[in-house]
Short mmCIF file of C-alpha atoms and ligand atoms in Angstrom, two decimals:
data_model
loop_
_atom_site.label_atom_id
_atom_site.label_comp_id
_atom_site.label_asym_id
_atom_site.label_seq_id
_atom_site.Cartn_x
_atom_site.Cartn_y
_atom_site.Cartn_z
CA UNK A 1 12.26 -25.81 25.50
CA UNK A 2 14.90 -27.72 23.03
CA UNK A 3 14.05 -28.43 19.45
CA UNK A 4 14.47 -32.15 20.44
CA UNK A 5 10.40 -31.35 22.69
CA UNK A 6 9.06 -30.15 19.12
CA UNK A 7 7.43 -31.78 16.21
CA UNK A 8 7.62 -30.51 12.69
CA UNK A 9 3.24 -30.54 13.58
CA UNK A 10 3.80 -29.22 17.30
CA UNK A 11 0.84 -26.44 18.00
CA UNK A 12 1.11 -23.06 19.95
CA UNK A 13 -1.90 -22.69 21.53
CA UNK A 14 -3.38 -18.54 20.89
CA UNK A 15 -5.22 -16.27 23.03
CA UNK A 16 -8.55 -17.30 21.92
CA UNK A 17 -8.10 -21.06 21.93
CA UNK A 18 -7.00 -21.71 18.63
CA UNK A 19 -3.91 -23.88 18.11
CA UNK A 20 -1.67 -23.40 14.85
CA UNK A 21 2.02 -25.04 13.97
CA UNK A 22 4.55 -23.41 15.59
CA UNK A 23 6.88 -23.70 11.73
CA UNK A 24 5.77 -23.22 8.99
CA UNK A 25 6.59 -22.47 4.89
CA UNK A 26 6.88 -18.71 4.30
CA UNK A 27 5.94 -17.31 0.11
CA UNK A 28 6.87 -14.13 0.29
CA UNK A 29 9.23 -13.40 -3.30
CA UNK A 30 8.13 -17.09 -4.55
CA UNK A 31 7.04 -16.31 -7.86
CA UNK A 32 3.41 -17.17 -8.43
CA UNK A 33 2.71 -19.98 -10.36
CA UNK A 34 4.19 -23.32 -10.75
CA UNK A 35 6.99 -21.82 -8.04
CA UNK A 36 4.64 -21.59 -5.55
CA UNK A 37 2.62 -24.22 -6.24
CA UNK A 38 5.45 -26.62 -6.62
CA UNK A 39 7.06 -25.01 -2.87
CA UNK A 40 3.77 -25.63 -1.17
CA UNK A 41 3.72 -29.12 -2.42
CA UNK A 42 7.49 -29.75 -1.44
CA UNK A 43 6.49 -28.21 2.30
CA UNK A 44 2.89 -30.50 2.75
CA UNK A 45 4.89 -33.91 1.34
CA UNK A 46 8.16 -32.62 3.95
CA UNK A 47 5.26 -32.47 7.02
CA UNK A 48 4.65 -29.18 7.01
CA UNK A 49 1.17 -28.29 7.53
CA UNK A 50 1.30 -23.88 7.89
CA UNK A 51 1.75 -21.75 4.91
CA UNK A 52 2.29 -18.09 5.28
CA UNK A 53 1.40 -15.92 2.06
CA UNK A 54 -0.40 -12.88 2.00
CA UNK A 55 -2.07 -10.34 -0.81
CA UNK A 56 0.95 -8.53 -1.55
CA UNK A 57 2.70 -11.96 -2.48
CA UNK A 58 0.74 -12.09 -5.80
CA UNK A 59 0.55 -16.22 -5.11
CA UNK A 60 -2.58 -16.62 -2.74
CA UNK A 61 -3.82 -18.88 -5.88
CA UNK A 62 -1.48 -20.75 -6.37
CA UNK A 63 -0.79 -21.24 -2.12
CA UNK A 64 -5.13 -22.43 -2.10
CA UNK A 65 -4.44 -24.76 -5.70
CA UNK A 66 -1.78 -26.71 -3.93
CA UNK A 67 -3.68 -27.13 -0.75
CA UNK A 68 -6.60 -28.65 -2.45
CA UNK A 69 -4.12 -30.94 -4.61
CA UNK A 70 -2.39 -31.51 -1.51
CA UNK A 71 -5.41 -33.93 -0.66
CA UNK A 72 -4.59 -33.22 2.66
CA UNK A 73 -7.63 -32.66 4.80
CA UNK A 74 -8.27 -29.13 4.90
CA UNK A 75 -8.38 -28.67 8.66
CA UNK A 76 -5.19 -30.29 9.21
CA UNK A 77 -3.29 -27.45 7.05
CA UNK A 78 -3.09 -23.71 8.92
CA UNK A 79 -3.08 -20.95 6.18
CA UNK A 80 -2.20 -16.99 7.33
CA UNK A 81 -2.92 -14.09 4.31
CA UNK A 82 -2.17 -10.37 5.23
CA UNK A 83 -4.26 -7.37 4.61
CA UNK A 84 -2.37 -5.07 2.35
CA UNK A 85 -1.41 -1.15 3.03
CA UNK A 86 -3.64 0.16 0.45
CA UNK A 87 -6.79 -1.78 1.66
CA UNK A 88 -6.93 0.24 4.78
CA UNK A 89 -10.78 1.34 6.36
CA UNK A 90 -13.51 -0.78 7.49
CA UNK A 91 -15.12 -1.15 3.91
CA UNK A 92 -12.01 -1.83 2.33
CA UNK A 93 -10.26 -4.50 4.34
CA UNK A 94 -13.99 -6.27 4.43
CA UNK A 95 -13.29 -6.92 0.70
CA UNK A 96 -9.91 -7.39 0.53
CA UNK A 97 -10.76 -10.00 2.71
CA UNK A 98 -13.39 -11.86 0.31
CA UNK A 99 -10.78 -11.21 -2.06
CA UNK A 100 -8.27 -13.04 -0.68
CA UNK A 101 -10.55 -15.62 0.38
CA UNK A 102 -11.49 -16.10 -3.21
CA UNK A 103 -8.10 -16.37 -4.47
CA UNK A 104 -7.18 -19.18 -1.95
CA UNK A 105 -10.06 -20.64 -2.87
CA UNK A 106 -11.16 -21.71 0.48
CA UNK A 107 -14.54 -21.23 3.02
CA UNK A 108 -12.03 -20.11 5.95
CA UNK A 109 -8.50 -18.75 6.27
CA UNK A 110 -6.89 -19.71 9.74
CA UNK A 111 -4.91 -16.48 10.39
CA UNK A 112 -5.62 -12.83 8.79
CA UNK A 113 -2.76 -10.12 10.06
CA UNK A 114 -2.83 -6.63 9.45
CA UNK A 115 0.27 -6.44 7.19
CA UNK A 116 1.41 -2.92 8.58
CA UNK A 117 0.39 -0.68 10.74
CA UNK A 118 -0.97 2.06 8.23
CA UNK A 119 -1.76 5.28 10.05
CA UNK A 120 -4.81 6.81 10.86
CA UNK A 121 -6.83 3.98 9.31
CA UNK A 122 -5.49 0.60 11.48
CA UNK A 123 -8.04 1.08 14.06
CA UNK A 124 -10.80 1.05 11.62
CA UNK A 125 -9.34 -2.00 9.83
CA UNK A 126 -8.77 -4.19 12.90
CA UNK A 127 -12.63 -3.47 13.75
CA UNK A 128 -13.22 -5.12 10.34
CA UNK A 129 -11.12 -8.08 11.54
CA UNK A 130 -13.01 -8.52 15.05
CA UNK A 131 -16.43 -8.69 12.25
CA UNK A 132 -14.34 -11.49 10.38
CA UNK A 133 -14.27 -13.71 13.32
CA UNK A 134 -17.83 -13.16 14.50
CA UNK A 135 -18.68 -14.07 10.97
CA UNK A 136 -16.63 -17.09 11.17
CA UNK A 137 -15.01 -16.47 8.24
CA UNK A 138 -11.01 -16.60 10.07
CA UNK A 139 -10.28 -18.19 12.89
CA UNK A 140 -7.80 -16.02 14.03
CA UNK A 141 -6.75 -12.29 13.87
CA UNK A 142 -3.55 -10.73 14.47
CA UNK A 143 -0.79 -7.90 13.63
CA UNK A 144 2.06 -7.92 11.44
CA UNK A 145 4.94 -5.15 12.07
CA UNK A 146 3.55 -3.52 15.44
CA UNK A 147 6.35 -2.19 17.38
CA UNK A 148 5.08 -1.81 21.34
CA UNK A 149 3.63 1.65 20.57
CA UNK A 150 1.23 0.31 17.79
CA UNK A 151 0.47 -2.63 20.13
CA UNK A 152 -0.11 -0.73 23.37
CA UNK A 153 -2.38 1.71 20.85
CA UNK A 154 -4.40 -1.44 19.75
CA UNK A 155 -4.59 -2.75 23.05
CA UNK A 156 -6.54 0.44 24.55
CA UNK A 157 -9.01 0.97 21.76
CA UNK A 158 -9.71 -2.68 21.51
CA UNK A 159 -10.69 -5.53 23.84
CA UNK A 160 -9.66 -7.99 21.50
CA UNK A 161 -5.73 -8.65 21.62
CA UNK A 162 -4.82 -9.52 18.52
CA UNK A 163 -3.21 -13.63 18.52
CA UNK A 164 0.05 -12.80 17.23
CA UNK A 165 2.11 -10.30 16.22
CA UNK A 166 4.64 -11.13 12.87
CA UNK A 167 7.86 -9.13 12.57
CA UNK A 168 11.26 -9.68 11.68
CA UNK A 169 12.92 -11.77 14.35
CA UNK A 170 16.44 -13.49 14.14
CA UNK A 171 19.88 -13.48 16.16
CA UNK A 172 20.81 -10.62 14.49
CA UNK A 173 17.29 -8.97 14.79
CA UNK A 174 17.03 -9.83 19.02
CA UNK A 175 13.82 -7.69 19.63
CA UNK A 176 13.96 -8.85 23.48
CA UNK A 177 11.24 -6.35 24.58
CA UNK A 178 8.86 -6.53 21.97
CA UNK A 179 8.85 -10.30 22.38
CA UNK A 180 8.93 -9.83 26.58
CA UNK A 181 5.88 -7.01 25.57
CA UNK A 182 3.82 -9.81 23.51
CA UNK A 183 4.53 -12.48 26.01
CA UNK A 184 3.34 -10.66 28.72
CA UNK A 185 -0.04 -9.82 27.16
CA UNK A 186 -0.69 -13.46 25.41
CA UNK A 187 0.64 -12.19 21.76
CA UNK A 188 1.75 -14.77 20.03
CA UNK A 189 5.33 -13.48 18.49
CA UNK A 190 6.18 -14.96 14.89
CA UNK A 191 9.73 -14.45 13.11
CA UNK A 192 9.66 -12.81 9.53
CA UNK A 193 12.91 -13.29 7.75
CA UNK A 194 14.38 -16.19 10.38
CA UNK A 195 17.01 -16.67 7.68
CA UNK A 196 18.01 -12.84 7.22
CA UNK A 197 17.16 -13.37 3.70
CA UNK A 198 20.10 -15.10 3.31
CA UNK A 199 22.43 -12.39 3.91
CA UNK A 200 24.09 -13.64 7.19
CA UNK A 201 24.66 -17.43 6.30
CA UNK A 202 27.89 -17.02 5.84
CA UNK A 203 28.81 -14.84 8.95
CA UNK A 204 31.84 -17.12 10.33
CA UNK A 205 30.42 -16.75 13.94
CA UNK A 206 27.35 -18.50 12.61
CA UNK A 207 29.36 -20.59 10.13
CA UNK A 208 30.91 -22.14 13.63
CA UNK A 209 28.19 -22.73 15.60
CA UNK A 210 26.40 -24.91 12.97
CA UNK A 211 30.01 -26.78 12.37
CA UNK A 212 29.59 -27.46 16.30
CA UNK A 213 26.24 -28.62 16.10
CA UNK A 214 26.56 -30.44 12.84
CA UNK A 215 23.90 -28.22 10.95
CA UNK A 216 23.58 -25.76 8.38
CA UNK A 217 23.85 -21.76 9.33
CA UNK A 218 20.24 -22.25 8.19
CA UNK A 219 19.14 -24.99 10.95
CA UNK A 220 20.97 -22.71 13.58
CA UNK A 221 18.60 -19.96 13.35
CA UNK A 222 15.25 -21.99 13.04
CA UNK A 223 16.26 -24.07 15.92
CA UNK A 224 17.05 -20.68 17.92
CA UNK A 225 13.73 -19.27 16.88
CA UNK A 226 11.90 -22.55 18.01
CA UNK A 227 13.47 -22.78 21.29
CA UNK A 228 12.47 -19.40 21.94
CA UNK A 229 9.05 -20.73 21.24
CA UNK A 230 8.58 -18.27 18.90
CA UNK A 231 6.67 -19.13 15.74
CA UNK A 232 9.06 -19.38 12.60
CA UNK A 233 8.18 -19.24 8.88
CA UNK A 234 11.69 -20.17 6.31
CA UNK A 235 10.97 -19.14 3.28
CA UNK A 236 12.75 -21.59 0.23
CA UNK A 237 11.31 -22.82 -3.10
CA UNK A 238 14.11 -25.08 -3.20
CA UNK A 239 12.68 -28.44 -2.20
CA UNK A 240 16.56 -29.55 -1.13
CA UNK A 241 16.29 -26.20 1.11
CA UNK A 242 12.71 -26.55 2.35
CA UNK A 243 13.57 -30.36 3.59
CA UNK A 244 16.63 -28.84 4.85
CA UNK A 245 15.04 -26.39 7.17
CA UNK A 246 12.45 -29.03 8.65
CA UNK A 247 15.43 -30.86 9.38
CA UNK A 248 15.57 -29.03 13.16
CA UNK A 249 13.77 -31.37 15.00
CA UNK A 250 16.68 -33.75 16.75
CA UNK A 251 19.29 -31.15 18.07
CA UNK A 252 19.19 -28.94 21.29
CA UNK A 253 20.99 -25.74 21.46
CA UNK A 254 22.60 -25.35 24.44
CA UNK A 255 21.36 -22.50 27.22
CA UNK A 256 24.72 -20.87 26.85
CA UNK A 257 24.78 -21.13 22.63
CA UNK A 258 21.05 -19.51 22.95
CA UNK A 259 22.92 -16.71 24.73
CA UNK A 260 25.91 -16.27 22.17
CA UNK A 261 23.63 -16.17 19.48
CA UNK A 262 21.39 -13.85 21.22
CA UNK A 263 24.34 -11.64 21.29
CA UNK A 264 24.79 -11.60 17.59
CA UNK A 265 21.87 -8.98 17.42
CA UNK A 266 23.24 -5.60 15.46
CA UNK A 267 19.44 -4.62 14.66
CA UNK A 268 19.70 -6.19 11.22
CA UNK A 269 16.47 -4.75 9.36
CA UNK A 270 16.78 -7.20 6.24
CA UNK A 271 12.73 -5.60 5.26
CA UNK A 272 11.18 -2.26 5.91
CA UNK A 273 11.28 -0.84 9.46
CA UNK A 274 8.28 -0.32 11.52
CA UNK A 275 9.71 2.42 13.66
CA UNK A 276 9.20 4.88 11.19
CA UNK A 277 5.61 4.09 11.25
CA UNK A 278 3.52 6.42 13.08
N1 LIG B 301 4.96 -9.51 7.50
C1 LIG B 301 5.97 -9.02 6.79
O1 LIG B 301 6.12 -7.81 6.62
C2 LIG B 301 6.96 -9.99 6.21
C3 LIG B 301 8.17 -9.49 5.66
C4 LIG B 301 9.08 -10.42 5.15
C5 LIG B 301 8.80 -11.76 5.18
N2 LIG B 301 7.60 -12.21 5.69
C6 LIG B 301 7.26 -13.68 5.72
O2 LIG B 301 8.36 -14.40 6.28
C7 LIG B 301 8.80 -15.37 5.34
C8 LIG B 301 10.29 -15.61 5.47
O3 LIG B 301 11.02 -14.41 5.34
P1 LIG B 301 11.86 -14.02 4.01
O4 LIG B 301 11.26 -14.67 2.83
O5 LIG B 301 11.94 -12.54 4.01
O6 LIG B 301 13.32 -14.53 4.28
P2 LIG B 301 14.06 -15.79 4.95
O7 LIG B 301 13.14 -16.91 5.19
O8 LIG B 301 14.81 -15.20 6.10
O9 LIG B 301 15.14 -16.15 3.84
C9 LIG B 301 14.78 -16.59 2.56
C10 LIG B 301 16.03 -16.63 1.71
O10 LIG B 301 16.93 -17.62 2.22
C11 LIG B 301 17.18 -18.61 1.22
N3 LIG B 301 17.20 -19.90 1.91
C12 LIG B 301 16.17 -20.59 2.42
N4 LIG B 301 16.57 -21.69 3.05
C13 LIG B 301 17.91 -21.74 2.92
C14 LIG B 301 18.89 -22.66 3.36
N5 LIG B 301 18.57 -23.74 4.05
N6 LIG B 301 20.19 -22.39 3.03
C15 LIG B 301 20.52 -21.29 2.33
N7 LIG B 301 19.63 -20.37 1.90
C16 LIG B 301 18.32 -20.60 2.20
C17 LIG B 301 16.04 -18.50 0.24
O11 LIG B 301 16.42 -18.87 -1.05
P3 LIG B 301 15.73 -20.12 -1.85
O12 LIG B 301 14.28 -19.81 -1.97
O13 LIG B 301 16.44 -20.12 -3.15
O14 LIG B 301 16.02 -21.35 -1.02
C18 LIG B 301 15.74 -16.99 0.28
O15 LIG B 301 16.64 -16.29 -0.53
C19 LIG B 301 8.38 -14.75 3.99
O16 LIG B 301 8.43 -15.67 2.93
C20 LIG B 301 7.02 -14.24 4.33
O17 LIG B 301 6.09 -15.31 4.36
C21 LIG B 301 6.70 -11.35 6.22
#
């Protein structure tokens, strides 16, 4: 699959049915308030319609506020939030859940991850999750930072496989099993920190692949997300920037530039690492 087959709106269809945009605006580090707000009205008016925040981000209200003054149809806009660490347990992640729910403001959220897989408790918390959906309060449920262990754990206490699985994902972060792992068992795999944070943009091996391709270092990496059909969530709250990276729609990377920048990987953890959780 090129970038050239996919639509700023083009849908990955999960394990349970659901379809959700395969790009999307990530919040983490926008600072709530106007920031936010202001990002996630630059993203809907660019044509994106998926917003990824989460509980930690401190900006779920702000995230709900523009949806609603988006006027776009509710339906037609996918929103994930993440259960944080310290809401670990049945009990608790039931009512972080409300809370979060309340802070968006909305009667649904489309996609609730476990942010990290906290030990001893995850188990517990992902039960609360499979109670979510029978309540019909997400439509979706999924993991956020499982290495294969966590998954394979998940996978033998629970029959439901969870729709995705978030981590950080990017030339320089090539996790080729874990994304052969969640293909092979329906997980959806989305890329965290596409952009490396910022800190390789200006590697020169990078800097000449986008000069060949006429694109920003930036467009590079979406575009070799994307064709991986992996789902990819930028994070700007520059509108310049967030127009910029939507911009990846009417370029093909070829099958042997995939495989140069797949050889960039040097297991760049820009975030916190998952293997040390047990
Ligand atoms: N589940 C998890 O544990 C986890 C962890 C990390 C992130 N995430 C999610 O993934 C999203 C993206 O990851 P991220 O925020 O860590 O990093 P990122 O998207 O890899 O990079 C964001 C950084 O790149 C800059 N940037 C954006 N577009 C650019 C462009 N076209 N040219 C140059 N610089 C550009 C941004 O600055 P400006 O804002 O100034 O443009 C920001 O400093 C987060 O926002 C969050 O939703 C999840």
């Amino acid at each position: 699959m090129t970038t050239k087959e996919i639509r700023i709106d083009s849908k990955v269809k999960l394990n349970n049915g659901v379809q959700m945009p395969i790009f999307g605006l990530g919040v983490y580090q926008t600072r709530s308030g106007k920031e936010t707000k202001d990002a996630v009205l630059y993203a809907l008016e660019a044509g994106y319609r998926f917003i990824d925040t989460a509980a930690m981000y401190g900006n779920e209200k702000d995230v709900g506020e523009a949806v609603r003054e988006s006027n776009i149809p509710r339906e037609e806009i996918s929103i994930t939030t993440k259960l944080w660490n310290t809401d670990h347990g049945y009990d608790k992640a039931m009512a972080a859940f409300e809370d979060s729910r309340k802070e968006l403001g909305l009667s649904y959220i489309d996609l609730y991850l476990i942010h990290w897989p906290v030990e001893g408790l995850r188990n517990e918390s992902w039960k609360a999750l499979e109670t979510l959906i029978k309540e019909g309060k997400c439509r979706a449920i999924g993991v956020s930072n499982y290495m294969i262990r966590h998954l394979e754990e998940l996978l033998n206490n629970s029959s439901t496989i969870p729709v995705i699985n978030q981590v950080e994902f990017s030339p320089y972060l090539y996790q080729k099993d874990l994304l052969e792992f969640c293909r092979n068992h329906g997980i959806q795999l989305e890329a965290y920190s596409p952009l490396t944070k910022g800190y390789k943009l200006h590697d020169p091996k990078l800097a000449n692949m986008a000069s060949k391709y006429s694109k920003s270092p930036a467009q590079i990496l979406i575009g070799w997300a994307l064709q991986k059909e992996v789902v990819v969530i930028p994070k700007s709250s520059s509108k310049e920037r967030i127009h910029e990276n939507a911009d990846v729609f009417d370029f093909a990377i070829s099958p042997e530039d995939m495989k140069v920048l797949d050889s960039f990987n040097e297991d760049l953890r820009t975030s916190w690492d998952p293997s040390t959780a047990t």
